[in-house]
PDB file of C-alpha atoms in Angstrom:
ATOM      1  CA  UNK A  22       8.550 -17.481  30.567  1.00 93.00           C
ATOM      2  CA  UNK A  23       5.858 -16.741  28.269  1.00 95.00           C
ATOM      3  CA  UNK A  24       3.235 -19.463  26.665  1.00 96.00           C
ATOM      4  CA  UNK A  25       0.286 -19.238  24.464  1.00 96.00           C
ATOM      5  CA  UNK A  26      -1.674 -21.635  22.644  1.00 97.00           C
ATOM      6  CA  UNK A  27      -4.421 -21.406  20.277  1.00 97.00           C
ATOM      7  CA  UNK A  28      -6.968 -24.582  20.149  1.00 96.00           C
ATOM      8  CA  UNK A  29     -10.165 -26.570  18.423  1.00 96.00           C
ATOM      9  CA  UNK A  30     -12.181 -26.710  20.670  1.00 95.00           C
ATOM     10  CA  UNK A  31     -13.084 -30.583  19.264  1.00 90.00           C
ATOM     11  CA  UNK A  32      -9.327 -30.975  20.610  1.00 92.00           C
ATOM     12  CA  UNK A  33     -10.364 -30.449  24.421  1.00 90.00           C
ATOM     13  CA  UNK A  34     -12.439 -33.791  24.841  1.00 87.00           C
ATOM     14  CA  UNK A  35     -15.260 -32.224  26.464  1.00 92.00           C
ATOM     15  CA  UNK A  36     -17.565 -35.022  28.023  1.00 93.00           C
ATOM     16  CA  UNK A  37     -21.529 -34.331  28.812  1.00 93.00           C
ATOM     17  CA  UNK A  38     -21.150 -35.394  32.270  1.00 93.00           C
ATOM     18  CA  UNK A  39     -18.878 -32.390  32.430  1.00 94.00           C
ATOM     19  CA  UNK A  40     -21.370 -30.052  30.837  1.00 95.00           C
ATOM     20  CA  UNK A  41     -23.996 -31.778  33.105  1.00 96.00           C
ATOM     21  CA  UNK A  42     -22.257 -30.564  36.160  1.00 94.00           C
ATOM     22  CA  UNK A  43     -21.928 -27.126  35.186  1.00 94.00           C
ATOM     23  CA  UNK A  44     -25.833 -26.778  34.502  1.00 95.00           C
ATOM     24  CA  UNK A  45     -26.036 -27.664  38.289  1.00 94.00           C
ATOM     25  CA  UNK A  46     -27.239 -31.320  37.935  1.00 93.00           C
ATOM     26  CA  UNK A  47     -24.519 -32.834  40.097  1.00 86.00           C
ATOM     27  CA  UNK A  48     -24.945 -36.329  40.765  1.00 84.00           C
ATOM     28  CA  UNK A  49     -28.518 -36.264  39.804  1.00 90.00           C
ATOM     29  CA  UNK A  50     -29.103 -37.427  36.284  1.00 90.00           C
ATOM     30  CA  UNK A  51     -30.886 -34.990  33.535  1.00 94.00           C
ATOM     31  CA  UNK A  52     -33.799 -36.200  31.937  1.00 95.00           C
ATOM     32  CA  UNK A  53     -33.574 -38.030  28.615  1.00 96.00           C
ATOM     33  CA  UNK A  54     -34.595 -34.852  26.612  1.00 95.00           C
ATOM     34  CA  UNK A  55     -31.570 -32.904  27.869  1.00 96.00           C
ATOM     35  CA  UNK A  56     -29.417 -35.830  27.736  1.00 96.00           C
ATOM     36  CA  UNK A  57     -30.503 -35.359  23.719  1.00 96.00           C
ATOM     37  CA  UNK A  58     -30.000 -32.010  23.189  1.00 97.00           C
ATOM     38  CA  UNK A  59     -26.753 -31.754  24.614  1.00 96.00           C
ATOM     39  CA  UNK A  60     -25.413 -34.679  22.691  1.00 95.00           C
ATOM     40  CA  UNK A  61     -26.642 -32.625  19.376  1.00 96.00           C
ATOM     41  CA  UNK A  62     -24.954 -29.682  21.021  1.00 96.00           C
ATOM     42  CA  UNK A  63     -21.374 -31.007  21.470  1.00 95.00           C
ATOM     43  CA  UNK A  64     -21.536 -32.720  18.242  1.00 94.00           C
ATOM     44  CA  UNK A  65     -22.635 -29.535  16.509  1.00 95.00           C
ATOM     45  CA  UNK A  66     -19.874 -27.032  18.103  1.00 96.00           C
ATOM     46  CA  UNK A  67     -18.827 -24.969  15.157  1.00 96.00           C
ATOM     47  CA  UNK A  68     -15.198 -25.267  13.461  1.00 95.00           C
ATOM     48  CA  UNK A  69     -14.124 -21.840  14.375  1.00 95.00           C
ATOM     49  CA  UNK A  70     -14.862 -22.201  18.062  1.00 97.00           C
ATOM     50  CA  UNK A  71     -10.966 -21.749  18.754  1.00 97.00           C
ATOM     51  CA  UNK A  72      -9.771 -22.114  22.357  1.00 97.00           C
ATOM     52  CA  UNK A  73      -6.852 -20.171  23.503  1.00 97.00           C
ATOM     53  CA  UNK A  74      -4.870 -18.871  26.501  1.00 97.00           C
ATOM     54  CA  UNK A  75      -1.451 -17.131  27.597  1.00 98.00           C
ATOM     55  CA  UNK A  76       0.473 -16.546  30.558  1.00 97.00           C
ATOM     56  CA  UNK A  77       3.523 -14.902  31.432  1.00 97.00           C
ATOM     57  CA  UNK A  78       5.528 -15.465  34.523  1.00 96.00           C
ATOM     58  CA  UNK A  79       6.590 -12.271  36.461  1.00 97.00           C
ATOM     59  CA  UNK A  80       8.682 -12.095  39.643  1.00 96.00           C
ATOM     60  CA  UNK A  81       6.389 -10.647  42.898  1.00 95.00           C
ATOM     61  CA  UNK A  82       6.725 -10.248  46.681  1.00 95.00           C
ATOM     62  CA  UNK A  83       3.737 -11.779  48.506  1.00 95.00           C
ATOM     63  CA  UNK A  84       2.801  -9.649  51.514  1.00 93.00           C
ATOM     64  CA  UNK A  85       0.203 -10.591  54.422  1.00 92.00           C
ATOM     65  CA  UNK A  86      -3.276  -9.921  51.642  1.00 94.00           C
ATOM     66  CA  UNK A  87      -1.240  -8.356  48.915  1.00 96.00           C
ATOM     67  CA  UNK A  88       0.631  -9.085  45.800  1.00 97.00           C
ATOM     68  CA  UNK A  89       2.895  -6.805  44.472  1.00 96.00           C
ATOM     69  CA  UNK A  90       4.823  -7.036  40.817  1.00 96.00           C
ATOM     70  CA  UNK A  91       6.257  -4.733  38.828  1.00 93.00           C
ATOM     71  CA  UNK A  92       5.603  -2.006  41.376  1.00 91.00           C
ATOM     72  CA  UNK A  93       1.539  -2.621  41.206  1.00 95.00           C
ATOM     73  CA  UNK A  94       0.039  -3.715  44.542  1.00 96.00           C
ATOM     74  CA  UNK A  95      -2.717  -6.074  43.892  1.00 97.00           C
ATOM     75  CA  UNK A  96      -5.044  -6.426  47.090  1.00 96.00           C
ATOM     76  CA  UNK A  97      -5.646 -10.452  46.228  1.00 95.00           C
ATOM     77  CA  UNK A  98      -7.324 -10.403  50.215  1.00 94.00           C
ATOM     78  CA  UNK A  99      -5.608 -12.664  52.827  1.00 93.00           C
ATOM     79  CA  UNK A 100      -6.691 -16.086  51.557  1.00 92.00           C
ATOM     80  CA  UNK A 101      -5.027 -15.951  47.915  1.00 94.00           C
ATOM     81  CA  UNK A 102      -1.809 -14.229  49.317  1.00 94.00           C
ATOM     82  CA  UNK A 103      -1.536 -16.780  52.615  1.00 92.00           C
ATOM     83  CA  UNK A 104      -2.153 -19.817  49.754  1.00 92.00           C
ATOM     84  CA  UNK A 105       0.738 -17.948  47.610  1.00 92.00           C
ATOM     85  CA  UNK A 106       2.995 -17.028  50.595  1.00 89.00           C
ATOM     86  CA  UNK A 107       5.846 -19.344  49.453  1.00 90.00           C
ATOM     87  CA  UNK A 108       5.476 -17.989  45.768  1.00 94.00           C
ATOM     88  CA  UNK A 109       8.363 -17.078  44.224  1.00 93.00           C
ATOM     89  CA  UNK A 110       7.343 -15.995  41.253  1.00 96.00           C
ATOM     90  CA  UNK A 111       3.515 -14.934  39.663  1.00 97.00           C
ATOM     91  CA  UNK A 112       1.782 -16.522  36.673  1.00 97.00           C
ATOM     92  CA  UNK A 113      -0.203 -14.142  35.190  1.00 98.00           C
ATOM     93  CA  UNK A 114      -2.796 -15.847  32.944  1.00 98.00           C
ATOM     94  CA  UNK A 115      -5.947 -15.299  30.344  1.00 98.00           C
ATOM     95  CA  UNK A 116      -7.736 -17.579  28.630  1.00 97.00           C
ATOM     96  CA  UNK A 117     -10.917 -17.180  26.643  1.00 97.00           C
ATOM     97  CA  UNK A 118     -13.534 -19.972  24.360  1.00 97.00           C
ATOM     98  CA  UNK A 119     -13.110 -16.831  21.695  1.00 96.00           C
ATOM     99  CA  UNK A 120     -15.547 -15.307  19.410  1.00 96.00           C
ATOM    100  CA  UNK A 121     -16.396 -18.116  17.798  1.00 97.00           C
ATOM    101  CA  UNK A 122     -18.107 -19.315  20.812  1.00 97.00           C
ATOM    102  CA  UNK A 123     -19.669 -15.995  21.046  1.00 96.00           C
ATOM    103  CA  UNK A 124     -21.331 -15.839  17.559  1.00 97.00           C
ATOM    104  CA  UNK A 125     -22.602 -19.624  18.008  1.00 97.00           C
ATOM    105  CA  UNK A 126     -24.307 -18.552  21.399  1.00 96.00           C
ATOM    106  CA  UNK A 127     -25.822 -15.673  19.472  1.00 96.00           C
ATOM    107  CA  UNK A 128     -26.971 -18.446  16.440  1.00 96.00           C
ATOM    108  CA  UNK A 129     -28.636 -20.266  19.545  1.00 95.00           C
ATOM    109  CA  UNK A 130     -29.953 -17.677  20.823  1.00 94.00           C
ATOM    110  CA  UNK A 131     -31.979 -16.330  18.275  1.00 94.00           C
ATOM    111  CA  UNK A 132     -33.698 -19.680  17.754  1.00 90.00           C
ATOM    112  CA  UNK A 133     -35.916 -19.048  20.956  1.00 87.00           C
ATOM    113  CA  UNK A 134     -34.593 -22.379  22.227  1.00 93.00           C
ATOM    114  CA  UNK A 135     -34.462 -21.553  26.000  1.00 94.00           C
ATOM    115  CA  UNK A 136     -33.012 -25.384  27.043  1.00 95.00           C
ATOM    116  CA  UNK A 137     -30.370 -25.296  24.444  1.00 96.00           C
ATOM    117  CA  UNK A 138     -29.269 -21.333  25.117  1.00 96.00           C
ATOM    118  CA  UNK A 139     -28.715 -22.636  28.211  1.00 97.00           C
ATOM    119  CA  UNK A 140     -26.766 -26.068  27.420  1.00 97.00           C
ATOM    120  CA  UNK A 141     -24.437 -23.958  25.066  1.00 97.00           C
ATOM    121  CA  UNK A 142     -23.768 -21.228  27.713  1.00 97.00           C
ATOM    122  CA  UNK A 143     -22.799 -24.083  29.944  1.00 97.00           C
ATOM    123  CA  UNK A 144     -20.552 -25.099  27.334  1.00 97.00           C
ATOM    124  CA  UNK A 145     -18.997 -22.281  27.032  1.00 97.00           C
ATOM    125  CA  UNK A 146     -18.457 -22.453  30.921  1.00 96.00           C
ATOM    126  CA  UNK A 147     -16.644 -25.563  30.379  1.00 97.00           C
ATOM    127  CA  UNK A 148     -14.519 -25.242  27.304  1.00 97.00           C
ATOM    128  CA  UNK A 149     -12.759 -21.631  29.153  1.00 96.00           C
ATOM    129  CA  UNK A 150     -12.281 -23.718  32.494  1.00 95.00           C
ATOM    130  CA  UNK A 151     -10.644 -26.685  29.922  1.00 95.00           C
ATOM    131  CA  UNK A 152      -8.524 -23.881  28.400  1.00 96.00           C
ATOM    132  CA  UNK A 153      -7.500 -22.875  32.075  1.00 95.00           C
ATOM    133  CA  UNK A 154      -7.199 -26.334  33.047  1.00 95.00           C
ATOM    134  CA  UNK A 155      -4.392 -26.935  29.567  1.00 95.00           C
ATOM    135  CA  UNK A 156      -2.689 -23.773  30.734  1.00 95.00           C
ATOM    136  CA  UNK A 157      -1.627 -25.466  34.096  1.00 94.00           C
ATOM    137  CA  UNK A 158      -0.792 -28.229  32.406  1.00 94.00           C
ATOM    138  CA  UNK A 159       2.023 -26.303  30.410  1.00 95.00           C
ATOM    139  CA  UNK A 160       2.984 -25.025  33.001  1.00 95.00           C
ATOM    140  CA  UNK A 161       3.636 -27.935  34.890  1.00 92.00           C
ATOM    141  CA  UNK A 162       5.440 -28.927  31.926  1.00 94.00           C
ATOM    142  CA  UNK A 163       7.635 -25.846  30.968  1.00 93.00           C
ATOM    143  CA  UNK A 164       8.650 -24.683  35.015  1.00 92.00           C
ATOM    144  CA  UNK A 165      12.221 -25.577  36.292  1.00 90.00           C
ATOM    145  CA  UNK A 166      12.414 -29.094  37.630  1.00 90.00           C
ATOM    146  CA  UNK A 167      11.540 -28.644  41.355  1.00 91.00           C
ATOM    147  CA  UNK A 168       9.048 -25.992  41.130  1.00 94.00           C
ATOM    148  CA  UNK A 169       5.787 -26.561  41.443  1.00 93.00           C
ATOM    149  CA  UNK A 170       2.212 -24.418  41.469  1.00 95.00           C
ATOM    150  CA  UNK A 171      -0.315 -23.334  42.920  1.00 94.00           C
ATOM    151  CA  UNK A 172      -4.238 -23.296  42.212  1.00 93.00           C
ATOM    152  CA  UNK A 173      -5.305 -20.671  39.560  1.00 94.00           C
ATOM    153  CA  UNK A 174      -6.948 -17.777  41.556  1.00 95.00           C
ATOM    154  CA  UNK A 175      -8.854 -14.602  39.698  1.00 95.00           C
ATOM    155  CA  UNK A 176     -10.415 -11.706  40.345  1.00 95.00           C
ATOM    156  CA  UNK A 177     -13.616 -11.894  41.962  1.00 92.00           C
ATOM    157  CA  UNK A 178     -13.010 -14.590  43.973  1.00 90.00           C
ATOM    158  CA  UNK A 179     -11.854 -14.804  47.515  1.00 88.00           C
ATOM    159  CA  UNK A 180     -12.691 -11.477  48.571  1.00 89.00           C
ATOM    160  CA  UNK A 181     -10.287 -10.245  45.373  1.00 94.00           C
ATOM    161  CA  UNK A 182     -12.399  -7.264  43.749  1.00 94.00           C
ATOM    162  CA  UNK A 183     -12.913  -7.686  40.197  1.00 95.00           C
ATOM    163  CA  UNK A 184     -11.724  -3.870  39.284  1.00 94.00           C
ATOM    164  CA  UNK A 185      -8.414  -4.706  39.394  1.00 95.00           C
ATOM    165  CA  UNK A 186      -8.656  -6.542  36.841  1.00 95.00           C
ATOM    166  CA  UNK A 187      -7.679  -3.858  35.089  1.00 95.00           C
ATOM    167  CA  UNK A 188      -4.094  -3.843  36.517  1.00 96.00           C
ATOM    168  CA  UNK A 189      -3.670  -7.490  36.038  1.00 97.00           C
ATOM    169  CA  UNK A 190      -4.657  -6.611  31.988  1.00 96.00           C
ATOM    170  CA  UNK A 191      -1.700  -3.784  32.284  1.00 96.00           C
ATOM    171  CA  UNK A 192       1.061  -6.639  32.592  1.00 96.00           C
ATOM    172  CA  UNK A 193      -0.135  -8.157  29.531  1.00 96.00           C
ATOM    173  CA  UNK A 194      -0.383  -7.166  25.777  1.00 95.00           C
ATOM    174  CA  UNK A 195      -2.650  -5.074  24.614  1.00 92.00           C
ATOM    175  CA  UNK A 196      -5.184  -7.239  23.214  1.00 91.00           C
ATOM    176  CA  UNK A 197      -4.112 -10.051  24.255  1.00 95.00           C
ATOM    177  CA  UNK A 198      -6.377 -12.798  22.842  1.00 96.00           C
ATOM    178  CA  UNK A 199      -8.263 -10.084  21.306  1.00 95.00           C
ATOM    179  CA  UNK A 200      -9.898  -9.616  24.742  1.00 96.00           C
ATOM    180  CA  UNK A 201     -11.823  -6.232  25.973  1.00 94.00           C
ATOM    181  CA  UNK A 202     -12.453  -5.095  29.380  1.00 94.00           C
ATOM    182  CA  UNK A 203     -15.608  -2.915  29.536  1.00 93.00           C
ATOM    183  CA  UNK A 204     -15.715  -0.134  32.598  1.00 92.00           C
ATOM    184  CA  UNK A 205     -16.630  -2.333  34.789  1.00 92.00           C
ATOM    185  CA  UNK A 206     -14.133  -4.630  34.112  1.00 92.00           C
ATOM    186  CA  UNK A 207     -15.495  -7.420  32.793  1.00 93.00           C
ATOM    187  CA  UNK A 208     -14.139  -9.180  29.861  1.00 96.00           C
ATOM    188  CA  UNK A 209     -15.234  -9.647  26.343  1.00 96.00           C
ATOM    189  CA  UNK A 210     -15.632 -12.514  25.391  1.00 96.00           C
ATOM    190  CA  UNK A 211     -17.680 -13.143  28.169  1.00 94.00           C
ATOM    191  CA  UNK A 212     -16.169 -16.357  28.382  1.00 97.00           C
ATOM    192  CA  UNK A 213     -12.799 -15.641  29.504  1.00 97.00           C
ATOM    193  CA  UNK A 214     -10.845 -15.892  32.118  1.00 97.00           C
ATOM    194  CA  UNK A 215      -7.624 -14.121  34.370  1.00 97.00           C
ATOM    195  CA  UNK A 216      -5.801 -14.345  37.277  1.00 97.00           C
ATOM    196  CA  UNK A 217      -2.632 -15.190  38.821  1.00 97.00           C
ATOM    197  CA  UNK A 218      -0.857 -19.026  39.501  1.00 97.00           C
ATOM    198  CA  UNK A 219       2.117 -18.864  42.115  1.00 96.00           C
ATOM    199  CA  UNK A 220       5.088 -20.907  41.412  1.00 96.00           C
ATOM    200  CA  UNK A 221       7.820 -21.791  43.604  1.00 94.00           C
ATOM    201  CA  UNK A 222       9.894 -24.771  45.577  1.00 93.00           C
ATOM    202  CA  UNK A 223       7.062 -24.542  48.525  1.00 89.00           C
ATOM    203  CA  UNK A 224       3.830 -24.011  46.835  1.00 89.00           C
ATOM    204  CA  UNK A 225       0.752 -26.515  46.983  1.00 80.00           C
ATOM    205  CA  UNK A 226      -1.739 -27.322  44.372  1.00 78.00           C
ATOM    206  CA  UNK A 227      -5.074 -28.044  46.594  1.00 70.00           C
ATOM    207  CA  UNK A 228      -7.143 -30.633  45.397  1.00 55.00           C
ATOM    208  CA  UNK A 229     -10.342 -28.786  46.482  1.00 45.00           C
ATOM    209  CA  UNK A 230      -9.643 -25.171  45.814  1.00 50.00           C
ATOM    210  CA  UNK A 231     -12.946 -24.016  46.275  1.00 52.00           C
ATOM    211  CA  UNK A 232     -13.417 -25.033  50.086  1.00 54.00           C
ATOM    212  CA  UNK A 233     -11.133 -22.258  50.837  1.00 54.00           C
ATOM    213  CA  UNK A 234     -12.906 -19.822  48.838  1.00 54.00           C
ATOM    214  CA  UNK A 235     -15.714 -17.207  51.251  1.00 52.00           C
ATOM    215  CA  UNK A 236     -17.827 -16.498  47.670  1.00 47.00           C
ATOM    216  CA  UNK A 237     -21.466 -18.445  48.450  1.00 47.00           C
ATOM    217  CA  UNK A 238     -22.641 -17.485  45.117  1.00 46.00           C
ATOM    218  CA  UNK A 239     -19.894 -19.725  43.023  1.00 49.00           C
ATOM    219  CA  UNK A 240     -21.895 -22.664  40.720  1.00 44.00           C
ATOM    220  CA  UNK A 241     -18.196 -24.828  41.387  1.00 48.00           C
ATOM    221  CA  UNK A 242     -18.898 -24.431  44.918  1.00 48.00           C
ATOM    222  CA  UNK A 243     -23.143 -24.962  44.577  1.00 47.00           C
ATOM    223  CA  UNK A 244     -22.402 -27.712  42.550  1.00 45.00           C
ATOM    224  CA  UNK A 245     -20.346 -30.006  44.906  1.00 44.00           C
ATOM    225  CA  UNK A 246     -23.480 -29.750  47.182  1.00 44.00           C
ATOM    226  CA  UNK A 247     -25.472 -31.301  44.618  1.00 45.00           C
TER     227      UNK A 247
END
């Protein structure tokens, strides 16, 4: 199966509180100033901020902290490949805000507006983890009845090195999204995301994905702390 979908951002229904959480505020309230700004922020998002994401679903073997399809062993580390043991086949996904987002950051930027550089980047945090978010939801939608998935897992996270994110890029089409990785494998836009999503009869979506993850440095995992 293959799905792709291009969106306004307006369409995702991003909600301060949302963007409030990403900036690290948890369950503490910002002060009225910020509260401001970020209204004037969402409100002001730019036309051609377009959302979008693909995925393509690829048969794999899960091994004991390995994935392996189409001949390319991915070392995902034990915790993604125990969580897609049962797997029977691999979602492999991108999504990206696009580079709309990335010329409005660079508008805010140049005003010397430290507060609001950082409300936007936060922003752009949120819209690519919506885009991920609508992705699952397709799935859900589009798998054989009886299937279900797993969390979305990428590379980086949970002991899974980032280079290899060059691999994962070599199942999809060139381009795709009009996405760049640079030599160190990082992606361009900068707010994008990859990775995999098991599917299969057996699979579990956890509620709280990021208790299982070892990375101490992760703002979804700071944040619940808050």
């Amino acid at each position: 199966m293959i799905y792709s979908f291009e969106l306004p951002a307006s369409s995702l229904s991003l909600r301060k509180e949302e963007i409030y959480e990403a900036m690290g505020y948890g369950t503490h309230e910002p002060d009225e100033s910020v509260k401001i700004l970020t209204r004037e922020l969402l409100a002001g998002i730019p036309e051609d901020v377009i959302v979008s994401g693909y995925l393509s679903t690829l048969a794999a073997e899960i091994q004991q902290d390995s994935i392996s399809i189409q001949k390319m062993n991915f070392q995902t580390g034990k915790t993604i490949a125990s969580l897609m043991k049962r797997a029977e086949q691999i979602a492999v996904f991108v999504a990206t805000a696009g580079r709309g987002f990335e010329r409005w950051s660079k508008s805010i930027s140049q005003k010397d507006d430290w507060a609001a550089l950082f409300i936007t980047d936060s922003i752009g945090s949120c819209l690519v983890e919506k885009a991920g978010d609508y992705l699952e939801t397709q799935l859900e939608q589009k798998i054989e009845k009886g299937l279900k998935h797993t969390n979305r897992f990428s590379p980086g996270y949970c002991g899974w090195n980032v280079t290899e994110q060059r691999k994962l890029f070599s199942l999809l089409p060139d381009s795709i999204l009009g996405i760049q990785l640079s030599d160190s494998c990082m992606m361009s836009p900068i707010k994008s995301i990859s990775g995999f999503i098991g599917i299969g009869k057996e699979v579990q979506t956890k509620r709280y994905g990021c208790q299982i993850c070892e990375l101490q440095t992760c703002f979804r995992k700071n944040k619940r702390k808050n």
